[in-house]
Coordinates of C-alpha atoms in Angstrom, one line a residue:
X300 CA 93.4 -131.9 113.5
X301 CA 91.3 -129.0 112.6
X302 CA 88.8 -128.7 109.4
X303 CA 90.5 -125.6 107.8
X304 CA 94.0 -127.9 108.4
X305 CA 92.7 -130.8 107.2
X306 CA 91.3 -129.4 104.0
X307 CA 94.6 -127.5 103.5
X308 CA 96.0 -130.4 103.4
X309 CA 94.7 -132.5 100.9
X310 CA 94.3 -129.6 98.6
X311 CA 97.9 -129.1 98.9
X312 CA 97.9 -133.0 98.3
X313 CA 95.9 -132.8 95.0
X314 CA 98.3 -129.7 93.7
X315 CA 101.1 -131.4 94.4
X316 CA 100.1 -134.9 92.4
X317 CA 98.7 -133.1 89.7
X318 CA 102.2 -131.0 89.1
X319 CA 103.8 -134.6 89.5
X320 CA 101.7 -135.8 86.8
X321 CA 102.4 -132.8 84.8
X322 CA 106.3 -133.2 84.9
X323 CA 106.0 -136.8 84.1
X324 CA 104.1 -136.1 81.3
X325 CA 105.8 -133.3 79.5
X326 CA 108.9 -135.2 80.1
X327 CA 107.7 -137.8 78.3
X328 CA 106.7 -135.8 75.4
X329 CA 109.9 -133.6 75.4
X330 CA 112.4 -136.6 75.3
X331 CA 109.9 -137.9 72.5
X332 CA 110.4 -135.3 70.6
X333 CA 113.8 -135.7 69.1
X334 CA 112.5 -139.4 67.9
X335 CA 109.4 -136.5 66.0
X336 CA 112.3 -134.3 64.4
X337 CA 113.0 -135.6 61.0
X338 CA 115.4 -138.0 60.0
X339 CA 117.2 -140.9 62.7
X340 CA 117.4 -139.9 66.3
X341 CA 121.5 -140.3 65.7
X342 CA 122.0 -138.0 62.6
X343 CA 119.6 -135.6 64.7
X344 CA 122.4 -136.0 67.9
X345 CA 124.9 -135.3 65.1
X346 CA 123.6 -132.3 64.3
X347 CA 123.2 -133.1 60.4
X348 CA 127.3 -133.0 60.3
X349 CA 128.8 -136.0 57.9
X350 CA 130.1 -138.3 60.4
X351 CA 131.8 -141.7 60.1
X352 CA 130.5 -144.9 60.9
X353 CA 132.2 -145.4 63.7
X354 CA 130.9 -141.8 65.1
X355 CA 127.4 -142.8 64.4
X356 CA 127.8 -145.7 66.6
X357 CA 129.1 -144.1 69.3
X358 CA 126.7 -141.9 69.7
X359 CA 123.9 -144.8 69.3
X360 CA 125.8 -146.8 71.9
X361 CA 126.1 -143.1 74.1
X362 CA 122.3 -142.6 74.0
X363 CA 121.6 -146.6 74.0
X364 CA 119.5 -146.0 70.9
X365 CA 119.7 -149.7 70.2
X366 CA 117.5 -150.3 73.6
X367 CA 113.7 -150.0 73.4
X368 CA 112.3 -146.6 73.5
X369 CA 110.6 -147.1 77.3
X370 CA 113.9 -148.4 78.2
X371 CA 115.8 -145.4 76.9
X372 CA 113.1 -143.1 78.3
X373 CA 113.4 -144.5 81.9
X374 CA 116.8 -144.6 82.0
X375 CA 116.6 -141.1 81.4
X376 CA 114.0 -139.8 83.5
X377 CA 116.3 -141.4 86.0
X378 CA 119.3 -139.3 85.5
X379 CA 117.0 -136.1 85.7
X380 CA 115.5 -137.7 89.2
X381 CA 119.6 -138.1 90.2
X382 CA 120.3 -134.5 88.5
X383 CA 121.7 -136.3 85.4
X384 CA 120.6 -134.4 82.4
X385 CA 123.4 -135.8 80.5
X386 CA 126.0 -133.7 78.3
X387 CA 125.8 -131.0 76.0
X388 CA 127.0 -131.1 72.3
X389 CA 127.4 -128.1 71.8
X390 CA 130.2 -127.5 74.8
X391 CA 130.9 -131.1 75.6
X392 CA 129.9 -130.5 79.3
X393 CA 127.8 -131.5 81.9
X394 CA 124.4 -130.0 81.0
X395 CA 123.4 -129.4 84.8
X396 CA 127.0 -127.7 84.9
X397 CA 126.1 -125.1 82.2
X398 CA 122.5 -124.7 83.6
X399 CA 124.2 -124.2 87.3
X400 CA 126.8 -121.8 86.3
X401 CA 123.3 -119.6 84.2
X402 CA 121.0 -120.0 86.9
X403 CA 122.0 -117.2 89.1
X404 CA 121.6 -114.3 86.2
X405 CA 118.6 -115.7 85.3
X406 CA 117.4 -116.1 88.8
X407 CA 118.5 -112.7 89.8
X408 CA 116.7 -111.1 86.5
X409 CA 113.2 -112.9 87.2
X410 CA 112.9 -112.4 90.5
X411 CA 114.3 -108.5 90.1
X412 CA 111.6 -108.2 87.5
X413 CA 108.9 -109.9 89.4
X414 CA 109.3 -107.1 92.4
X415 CA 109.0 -104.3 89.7
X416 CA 106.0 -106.0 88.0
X417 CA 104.6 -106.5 91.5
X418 CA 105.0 -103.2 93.1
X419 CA 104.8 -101.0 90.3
X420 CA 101.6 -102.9 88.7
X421 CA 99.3 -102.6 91.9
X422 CA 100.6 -99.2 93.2
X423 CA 99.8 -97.9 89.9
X424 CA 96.3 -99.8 89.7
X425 CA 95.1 -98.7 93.2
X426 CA 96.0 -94.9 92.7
X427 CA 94.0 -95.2 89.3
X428 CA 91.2 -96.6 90.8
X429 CA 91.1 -93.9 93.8
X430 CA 92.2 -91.0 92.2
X431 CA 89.7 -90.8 89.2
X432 CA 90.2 -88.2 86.7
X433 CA 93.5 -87.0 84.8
X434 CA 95.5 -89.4 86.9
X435 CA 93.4 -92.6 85.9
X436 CA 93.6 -91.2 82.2
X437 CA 97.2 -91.1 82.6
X438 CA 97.7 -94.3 84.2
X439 CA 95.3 -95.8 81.2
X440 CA 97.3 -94.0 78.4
X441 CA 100.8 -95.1 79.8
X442 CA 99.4 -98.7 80.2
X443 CA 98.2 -99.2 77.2
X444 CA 101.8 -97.8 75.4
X445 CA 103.7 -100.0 78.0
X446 CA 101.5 -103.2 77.0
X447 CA 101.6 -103.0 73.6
X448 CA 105.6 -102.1 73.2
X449 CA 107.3 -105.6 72.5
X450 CA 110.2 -106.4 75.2
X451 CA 113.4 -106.1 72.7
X452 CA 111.8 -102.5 71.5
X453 CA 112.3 -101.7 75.6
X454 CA 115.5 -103.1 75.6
X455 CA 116.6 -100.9 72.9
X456 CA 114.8 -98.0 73.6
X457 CA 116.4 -98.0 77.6
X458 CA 120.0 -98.4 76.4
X459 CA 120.0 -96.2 74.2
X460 CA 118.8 -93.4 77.0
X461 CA 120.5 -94.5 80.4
X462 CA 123.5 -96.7 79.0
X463 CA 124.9 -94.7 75.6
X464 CA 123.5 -91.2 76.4
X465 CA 123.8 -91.1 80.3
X466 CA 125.7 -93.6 80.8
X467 CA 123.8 -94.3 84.5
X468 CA 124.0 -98.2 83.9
X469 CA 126.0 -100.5 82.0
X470 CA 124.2 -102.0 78.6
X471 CA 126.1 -105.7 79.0
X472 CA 127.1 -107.7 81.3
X473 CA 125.7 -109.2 84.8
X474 CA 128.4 -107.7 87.3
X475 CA 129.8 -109.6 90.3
X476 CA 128.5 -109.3 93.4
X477 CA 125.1 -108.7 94.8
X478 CA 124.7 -104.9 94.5
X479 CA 126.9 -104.4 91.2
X480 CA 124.5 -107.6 90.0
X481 CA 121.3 -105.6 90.7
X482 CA 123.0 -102.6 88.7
X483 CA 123.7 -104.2 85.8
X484 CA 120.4 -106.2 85.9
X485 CA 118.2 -102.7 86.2
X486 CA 117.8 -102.1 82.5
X487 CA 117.0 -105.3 81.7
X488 CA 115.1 -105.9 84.8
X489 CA 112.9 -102.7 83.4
X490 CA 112.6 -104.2 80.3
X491 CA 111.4 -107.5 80.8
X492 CA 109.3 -106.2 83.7
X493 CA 107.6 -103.2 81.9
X494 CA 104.6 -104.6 79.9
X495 CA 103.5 -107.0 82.4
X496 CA 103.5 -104.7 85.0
X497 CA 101.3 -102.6 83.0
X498 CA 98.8 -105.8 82.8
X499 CA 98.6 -106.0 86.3
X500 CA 98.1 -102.5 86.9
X501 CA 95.0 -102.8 84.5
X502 CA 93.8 -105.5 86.5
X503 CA 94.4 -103.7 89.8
X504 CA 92.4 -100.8 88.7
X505 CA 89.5 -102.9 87.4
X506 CA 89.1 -105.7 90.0
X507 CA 89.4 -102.2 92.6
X508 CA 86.9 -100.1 90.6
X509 CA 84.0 -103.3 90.8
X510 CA 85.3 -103.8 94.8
X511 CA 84.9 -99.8 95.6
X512 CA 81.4 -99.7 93.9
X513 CA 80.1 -103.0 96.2
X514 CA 77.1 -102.0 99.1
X515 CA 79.5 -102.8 102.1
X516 CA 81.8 -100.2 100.8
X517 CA 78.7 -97.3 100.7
X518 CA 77.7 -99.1 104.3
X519 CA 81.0 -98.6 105.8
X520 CA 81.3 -95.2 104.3
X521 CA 78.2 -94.3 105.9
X522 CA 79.2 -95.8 109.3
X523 CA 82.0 -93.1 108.9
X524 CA 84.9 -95.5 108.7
X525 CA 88.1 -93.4 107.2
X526 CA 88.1 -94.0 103.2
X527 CA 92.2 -94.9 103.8
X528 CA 90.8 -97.7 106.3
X529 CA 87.9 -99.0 103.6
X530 CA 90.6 -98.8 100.4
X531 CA 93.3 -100.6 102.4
X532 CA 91.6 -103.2 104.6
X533 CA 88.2 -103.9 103.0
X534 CA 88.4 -103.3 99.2
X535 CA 91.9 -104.1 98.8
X536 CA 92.1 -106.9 100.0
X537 CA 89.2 -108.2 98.1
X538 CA 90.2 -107.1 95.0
X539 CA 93.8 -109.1 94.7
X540 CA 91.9 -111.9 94.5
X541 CA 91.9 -111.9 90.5
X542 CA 95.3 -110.1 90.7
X543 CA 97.1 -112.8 92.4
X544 CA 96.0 -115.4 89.6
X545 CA 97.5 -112.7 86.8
X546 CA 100.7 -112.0 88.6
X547 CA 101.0 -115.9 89.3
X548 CA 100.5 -116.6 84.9
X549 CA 102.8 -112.8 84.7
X550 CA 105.7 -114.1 86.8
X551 CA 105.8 -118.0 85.8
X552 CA 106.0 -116.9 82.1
X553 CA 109.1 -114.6 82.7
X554 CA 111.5 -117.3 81.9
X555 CA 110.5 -117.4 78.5
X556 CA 110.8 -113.7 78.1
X557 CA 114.1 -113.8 79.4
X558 CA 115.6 -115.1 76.1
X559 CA 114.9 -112.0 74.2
X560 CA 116.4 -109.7 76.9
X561 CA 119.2 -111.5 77.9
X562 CA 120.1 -111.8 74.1
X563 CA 119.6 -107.6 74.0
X564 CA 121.6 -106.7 77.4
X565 CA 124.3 -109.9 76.3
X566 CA 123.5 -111.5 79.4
X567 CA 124.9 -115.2 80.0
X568 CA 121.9 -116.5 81.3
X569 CA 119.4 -119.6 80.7
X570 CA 117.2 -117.7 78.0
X571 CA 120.5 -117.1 75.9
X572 CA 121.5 -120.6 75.8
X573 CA 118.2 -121.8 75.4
X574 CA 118.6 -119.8 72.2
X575 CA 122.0 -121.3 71.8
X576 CA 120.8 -124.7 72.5
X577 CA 118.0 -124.7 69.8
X578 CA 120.1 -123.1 66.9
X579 CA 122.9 -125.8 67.6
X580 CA 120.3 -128.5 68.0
X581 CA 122.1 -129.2 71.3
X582 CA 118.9 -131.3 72.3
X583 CA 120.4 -132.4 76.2
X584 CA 120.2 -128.8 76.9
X585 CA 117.3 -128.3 75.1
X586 CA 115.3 -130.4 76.8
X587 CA 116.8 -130.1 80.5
X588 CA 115.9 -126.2 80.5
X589 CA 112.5 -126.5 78.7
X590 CA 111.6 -129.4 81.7
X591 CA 112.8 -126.5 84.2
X592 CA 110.5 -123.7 82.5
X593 CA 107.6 -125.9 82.7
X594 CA 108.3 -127.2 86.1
X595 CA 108.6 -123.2 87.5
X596 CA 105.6 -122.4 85.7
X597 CA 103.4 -125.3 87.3
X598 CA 105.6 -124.4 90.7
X599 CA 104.2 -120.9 90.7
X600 CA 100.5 -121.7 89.8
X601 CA 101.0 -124.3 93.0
X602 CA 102.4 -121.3 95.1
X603 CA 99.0 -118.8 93.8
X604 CA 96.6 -121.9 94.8
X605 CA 97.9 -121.8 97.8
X606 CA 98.2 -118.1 98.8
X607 CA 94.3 -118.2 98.0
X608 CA 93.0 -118.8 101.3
X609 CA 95.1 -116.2 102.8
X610 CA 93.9 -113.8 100.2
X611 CA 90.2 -114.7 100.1
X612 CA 88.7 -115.5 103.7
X613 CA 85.6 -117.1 101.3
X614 CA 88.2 -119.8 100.2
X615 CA 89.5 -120.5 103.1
X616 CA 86.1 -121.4 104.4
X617 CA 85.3 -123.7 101.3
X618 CA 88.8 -125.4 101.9
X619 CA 88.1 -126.2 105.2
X620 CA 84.4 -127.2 104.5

């Protein structure tokens, strides 16, 4: 087995300990936390309703409160190794039924937002960075009004325009179908999309402006390489380094934007009935799709880790060192 493979390896090996270790650890602290809220952990499952006796039991002998805490926590963090995250009091349902039958708006919506904030953010940040002058001042003037309007302002702002006044897409709903889906997810898509793409464009343009002022770019300029060849296969490349570690925080943090868009655009997705969930204190579901955000959040920081190498020929040398 090579050097570079073997290094690979057993940094992939400490990435993927250190997310187990994560997991276990914030699952820990999030079943904790309904023993933290105030008052008993069974008038907290109740939901602060008046409830008999004979209710308050059940639910005791439903979430085994009379077993030790480790026991109770265990038993738990079994059913969520299983898929078990155990039933919902708000709809009296499965809670990995309600998250499965969510999953695919929200899915759909990230990942439709993370191609916009991708594409958008380092075309935008390259052309800056080349074409200096009234097109950098523009791109700076736009970014700086796209990164400092809040999400549910964006939301507002693009119904308003394309769904009331042009009626070019639909303001609720998340269509059937894959290419009705993507039509009813554009708006929203837009607006969850909009001020982080503008971050990475900023970071684009910087992280090229510092690559495009470096000696080997001057040396290969004066070797007569074409500038298209020196932008695209020298400087580019060198200067996604930084942006890959934004777009990796960008895209992972998504899932928590989504509840204030998918509450705008009426969407039935995993940020609405997060929101759901907390103001019902529906803790099960709580607590299932808060694991889930923080498992795709350590998932993508994994993912950016690993696409380092490829980026960065330097780290690929250090990982195989």
């Amino acid at each position: 087995m090579s050097d570079a493979l073997s290094g690979a390896l057993r940094m992939i090996a400490k990435r993927v300990s250190a997310l187990a270790l994560l997991m276990l650890t914030t699952s820990f602290i999030v079943f904790s936390a309904m023993y933290l809220a105030p008052g008993s952990p069974e008038s907290f499952l109740a939901r602060g309703n008046s409830v008999t006796a004979d209710t308050l039991q059940a639910i005791r002998d439903q979430y085994r409160l009379d077993d030790p805490f480790f026991e109770r926590y265990l038993s738990w963090l079994g059913g969520l190794v299983t898929g078990d995250f155990g039933q919902s009091l708000q709809f009296r349902q499965p809670v990995d039924d309600l998250i499965a039958s969510r999953i695919t708006t929200t899915g759909t919506l990230v990942a439709y937002a993370s191609v916009l904030i991708l594409a958008s953010g380092i075309v935008i940040g390259v052309i800056a960075a080349v074409k200096r002058g009234k097109v950098d001042s523009a791109a700076i003037i736009g970014t700086t009004v796209a990164m400092g309007t809040p999400s549910f302002v964006v939301a507002i702002g693009l119904t308003s325009l394309f769904a009331v006044t042009l009626g070019w897409f639909p303001a609720f709903g998340a269509g059937e179908g894959f290419f009705n889906r993507i039509w009813h997810l554009t708006l929203p898509a837009v607006a969850l999309a909009l001020s982080s793409a503008a971050l990475v464009a900023r970071a684009t343009r910087s992280s090229m402006l510092a690559e495009m002022g470096k000696e080997y770019v001057e040396t290969a300029r004066v070797r007569g390489i074409p500038e298209g060849r020196i932008i695209w296969r020298h400087a580019f490349r060198n200067a996604m380094v930084p942006v890959v570690t934004l777009a990796g925080l960008v895209v992972s943090g998504l899932l928590v934007t989504t509840t204030l868009v998918e509450t705008a655009f009426g969407l039935n997705g995993m940020g609405s009935l997060l929101v759901q969930s907390v103001n019902a204190k529906d803790f099960p579901v709580t607590q299932a799709i808060v694991l889930i955000i923080v498992g795709v959040f350590a998932l993508c920081n994994l993912l950016v880790d690993l696409l380092y190498p490829l980026v960065d020929p330097r780290v690929r040398g250090k990982v195989g060192a």
